[in-house]
Coordinates of C-alpha atoms in Angstrom, one line a residue:
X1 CA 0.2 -17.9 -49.5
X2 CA 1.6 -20.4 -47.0
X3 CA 3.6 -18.3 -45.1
X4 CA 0.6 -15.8 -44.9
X5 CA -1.2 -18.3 -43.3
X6 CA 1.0 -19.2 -41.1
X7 CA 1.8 -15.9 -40.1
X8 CA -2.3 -14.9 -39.0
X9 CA -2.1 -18.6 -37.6
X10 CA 0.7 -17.2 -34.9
X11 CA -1.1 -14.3 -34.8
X12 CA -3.9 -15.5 -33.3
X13 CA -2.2 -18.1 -30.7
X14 CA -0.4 -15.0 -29.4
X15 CA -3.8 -13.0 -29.4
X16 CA -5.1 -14.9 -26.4
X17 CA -2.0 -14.3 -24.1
X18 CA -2.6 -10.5 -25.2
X19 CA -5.8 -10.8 -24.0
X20 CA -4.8 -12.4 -20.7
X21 CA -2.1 -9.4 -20.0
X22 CA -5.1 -6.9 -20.7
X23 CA -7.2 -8.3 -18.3
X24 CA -4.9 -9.0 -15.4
X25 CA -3.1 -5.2 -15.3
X26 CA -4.3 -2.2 -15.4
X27 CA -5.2 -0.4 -18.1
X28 CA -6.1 3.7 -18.5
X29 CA -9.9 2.7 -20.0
X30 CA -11.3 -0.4 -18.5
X31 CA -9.4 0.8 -14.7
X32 CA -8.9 3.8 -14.7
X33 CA -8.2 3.4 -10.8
X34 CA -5.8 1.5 -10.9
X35 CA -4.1 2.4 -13.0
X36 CA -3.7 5.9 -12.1
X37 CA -2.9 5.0 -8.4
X38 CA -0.7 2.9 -10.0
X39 CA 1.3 5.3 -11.8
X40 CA 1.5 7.4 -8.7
X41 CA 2.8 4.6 -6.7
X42 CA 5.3 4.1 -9.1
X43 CA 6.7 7.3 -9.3
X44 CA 7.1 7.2 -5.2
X45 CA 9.0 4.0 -5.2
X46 CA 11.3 5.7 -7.8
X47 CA 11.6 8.4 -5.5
X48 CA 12.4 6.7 -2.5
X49 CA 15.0 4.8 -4.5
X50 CA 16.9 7.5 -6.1
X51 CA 16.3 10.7 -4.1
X52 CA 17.6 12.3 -1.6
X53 CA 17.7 9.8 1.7
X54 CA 17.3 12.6 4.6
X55 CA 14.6 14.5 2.2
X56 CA 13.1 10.8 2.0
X57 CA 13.1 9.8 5.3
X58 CA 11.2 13.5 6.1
X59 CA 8.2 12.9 4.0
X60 CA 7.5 9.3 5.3
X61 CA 7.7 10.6 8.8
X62 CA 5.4 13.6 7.6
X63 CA 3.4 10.7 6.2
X64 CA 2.9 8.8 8.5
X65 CA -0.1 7.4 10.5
X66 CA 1.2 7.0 13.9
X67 CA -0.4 8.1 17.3
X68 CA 1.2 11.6 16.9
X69 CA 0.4 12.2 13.1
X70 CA -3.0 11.1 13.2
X71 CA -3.7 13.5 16.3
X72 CA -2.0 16.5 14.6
X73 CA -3.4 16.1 10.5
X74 CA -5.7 13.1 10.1
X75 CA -6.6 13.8 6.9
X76 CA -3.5 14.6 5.7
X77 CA -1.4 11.5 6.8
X78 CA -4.6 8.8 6.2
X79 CA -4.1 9.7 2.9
X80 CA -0.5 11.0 2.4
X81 CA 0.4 7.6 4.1
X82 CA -1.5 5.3 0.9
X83 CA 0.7 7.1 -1.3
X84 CA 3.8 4.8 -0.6
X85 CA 4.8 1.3 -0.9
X86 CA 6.6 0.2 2.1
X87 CA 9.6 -1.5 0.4
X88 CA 8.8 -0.3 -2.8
X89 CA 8.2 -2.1 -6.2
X90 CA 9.9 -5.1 -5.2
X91 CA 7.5 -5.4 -2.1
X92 CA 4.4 -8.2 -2.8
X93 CA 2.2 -5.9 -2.1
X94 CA 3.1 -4.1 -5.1
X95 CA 2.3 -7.0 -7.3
X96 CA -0.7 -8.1 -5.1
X97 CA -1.8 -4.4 -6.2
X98 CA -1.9 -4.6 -9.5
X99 CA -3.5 -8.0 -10.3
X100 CA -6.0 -7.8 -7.3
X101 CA -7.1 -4.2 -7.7
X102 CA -7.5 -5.0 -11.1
X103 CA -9.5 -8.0 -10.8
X104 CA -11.5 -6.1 -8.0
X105 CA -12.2 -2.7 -10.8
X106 CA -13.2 -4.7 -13.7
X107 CA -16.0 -6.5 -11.5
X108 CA -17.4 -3.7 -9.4
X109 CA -16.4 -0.4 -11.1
X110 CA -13.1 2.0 -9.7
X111 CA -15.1 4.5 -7.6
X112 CA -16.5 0.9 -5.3
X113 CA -12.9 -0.6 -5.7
X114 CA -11.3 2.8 -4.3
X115 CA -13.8 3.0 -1.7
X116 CA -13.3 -0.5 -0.5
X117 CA -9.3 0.2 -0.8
X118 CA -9.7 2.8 1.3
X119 CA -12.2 1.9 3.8
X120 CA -9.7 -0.9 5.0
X121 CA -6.6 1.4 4.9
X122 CA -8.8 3.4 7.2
X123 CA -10.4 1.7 9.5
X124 CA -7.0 -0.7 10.4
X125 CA -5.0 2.4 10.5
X126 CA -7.2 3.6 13.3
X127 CA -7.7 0.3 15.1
X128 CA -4.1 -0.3 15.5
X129 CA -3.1 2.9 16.2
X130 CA -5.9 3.7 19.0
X131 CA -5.0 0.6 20.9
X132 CA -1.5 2.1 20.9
X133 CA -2.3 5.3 21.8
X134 CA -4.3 3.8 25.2
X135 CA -1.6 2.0 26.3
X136 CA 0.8 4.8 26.2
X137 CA -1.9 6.8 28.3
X138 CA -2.4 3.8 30.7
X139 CA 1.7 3.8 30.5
X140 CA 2.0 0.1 29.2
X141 CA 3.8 1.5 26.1
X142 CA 6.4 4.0 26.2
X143 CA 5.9 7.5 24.7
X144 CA 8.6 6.6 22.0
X145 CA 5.7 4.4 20.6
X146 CA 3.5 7.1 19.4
X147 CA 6.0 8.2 16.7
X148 CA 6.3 4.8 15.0
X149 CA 6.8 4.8 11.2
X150 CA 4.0 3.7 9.8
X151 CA 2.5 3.9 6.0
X152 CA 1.9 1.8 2.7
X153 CA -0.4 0.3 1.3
X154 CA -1.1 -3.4 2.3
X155 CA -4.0 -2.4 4.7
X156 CA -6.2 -1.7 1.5
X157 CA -4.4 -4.0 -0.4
X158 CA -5.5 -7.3 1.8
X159 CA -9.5 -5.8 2.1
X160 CA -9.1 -5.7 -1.2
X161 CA -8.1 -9.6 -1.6
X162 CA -10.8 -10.4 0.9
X163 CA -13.3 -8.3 -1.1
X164 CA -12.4 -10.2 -4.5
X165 CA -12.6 -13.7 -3.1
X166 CA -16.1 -13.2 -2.4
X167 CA -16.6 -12.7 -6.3
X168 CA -14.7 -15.8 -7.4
X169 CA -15.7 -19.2 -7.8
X170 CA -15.5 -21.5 -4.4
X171 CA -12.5 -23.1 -4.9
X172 CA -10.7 -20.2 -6.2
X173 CA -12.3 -18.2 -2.9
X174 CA -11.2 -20.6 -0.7
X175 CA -8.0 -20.5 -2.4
X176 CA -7.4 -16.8 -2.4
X177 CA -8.6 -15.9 0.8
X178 CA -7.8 -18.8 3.3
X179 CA -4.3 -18.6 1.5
X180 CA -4.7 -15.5 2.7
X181 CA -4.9 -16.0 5.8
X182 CA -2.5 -18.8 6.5
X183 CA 0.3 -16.4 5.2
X184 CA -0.9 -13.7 7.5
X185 CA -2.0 -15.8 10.6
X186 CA 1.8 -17.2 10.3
X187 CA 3.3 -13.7 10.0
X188 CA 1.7 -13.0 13.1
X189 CA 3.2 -16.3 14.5
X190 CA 6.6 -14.8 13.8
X191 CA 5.5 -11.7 16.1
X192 CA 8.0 -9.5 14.0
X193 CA 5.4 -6.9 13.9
X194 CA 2.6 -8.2 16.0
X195 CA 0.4 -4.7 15.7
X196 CA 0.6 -5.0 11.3
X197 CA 0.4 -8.5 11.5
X198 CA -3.0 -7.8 13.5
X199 CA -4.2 -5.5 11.5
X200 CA -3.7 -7.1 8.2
X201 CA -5.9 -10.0 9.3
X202 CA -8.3 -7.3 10.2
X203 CA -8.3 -5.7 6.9
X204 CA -9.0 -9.1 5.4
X205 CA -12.1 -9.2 7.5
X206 CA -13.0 -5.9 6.2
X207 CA -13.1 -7.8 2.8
X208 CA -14.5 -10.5 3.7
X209 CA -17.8 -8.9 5.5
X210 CA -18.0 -6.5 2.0
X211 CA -18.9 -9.6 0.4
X212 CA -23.0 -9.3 0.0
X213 CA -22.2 -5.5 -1.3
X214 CA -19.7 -6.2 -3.5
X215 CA -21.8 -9.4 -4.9
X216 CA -25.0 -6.5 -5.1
X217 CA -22.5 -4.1 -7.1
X218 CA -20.9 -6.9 -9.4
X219 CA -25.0 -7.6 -10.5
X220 CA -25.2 -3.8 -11.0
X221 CA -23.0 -3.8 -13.5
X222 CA -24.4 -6.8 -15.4
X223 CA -22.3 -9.7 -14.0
X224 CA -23.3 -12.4 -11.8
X225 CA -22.6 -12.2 -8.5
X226 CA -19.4 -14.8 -8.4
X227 CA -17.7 -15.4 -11.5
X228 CA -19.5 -19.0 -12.5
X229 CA -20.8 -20.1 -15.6
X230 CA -24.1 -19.8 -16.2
X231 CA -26.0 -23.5 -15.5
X232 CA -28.8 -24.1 -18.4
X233 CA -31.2 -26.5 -17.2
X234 CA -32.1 -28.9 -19.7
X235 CA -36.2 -30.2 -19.5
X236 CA -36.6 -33.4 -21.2
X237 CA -39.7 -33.5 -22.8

């Protein structure tokens, strides 16, 4: 009897790390999303990894959102292009996917998540490209320039942090999304890729100014508008 005890005593220590795990990854019923983009993202990484490198390297180029891909197939590459993870699983964005997608779905619902996701993949792509595509034409850039590589996912990945910060708590806002923004203001410090580095601040922006619709969406769905308890005011009589 003892050891039965013990055993639904350990049991139900382990229960609330379960229930952690549920809610921070995705699952197939409560993010649906997620989940599946997940999965899909996954198997690309894989493929990247282990197939052929020249057969590779020819569907990221036809992937890509450069000057000269957006011009030819917009459609096509904006969304071919959100199908990869550049640097595959091992990449942060990969992680930063998961959990903050996640987060983002179980608040606001996955058709408003994917929506945000891919407004700020969108509109980044297009406002980093277009600035490169002018100074080609005013010859500041060379014509090499409008064939850069260029997909993944950390455009919608960062709206997507920006977005979720406006949900949480202050200090885990302030947190989340001027952490944010330290990390990307001193990538852009680096100038290793000053154009991404731009554009990921951008795409944070994105987020940030979604706040009063995602807040409006969260109370949709029957939650408050930032994740705070709810304050009982006590009268005295």
């Amino acid at each position: 009897m003892r050891d039965l005890v013990g055993a639904v005593t350990r049991r139900e220590e382990v229960r609330p790390w379960r229930q952690f795990l549920r809610r921070l990854l995705p699952t197939p019923t409560a993010t649906p999303f997620t989940f599946g983009y997940a999965l899909v993202l996954a198997v690309t990484s894989l493929f990247t990894e282990y197939a052929d490198p020249h057969l590779v390297d020819r569907l990221l180029q036809v992937s890509s959102t450069d000057v000269e891909g957006l011009a030819q197939a917009p459609a096509l590459v904006m969304v071919a292009s959100a199908l990869w993870i550049a640097g595959g699983l091992t990449s942060p964005y990969a992680l930063a996917f998961l959990v903050v997608l996640t987060a983002l779905e179980r608040r606001i619902g996955g058709w408003r998540t994917a929506g945000i996701f891919l407004l700020g993949h969108a509109a980044t792509t297009l406002v980093t490209e277009v600035p490169i595509a002018l100074s080609v034409l005013t010859g500041h850039l060379p014509d090499s320039s409008l064939h850069r590589l260029d997909y993944g996912i950390s455009f919608g990945v960062t709206a997507a942090v920006g977005s979720l910060a406006g949900l949480l708590v202050p200090w885990a806002r302030l947190l989340l999304a001027g952490g944010t923004a330290l990390v990307l203001v001193n990538e852009l410090i680096a100038f290793a890729d000053p154009m991404a580095d731009w554009g990921h601040l951008f795409a944070l922006l994105i987020g940030v100014a979604s706040w009063p619709l995602v807040r409006r969406w969260r109370r949709e769905r029957g939650g408050p508008a930032r994740d705070v308890g709810q304050v009982r005011r006590v009268q005295k009589v």
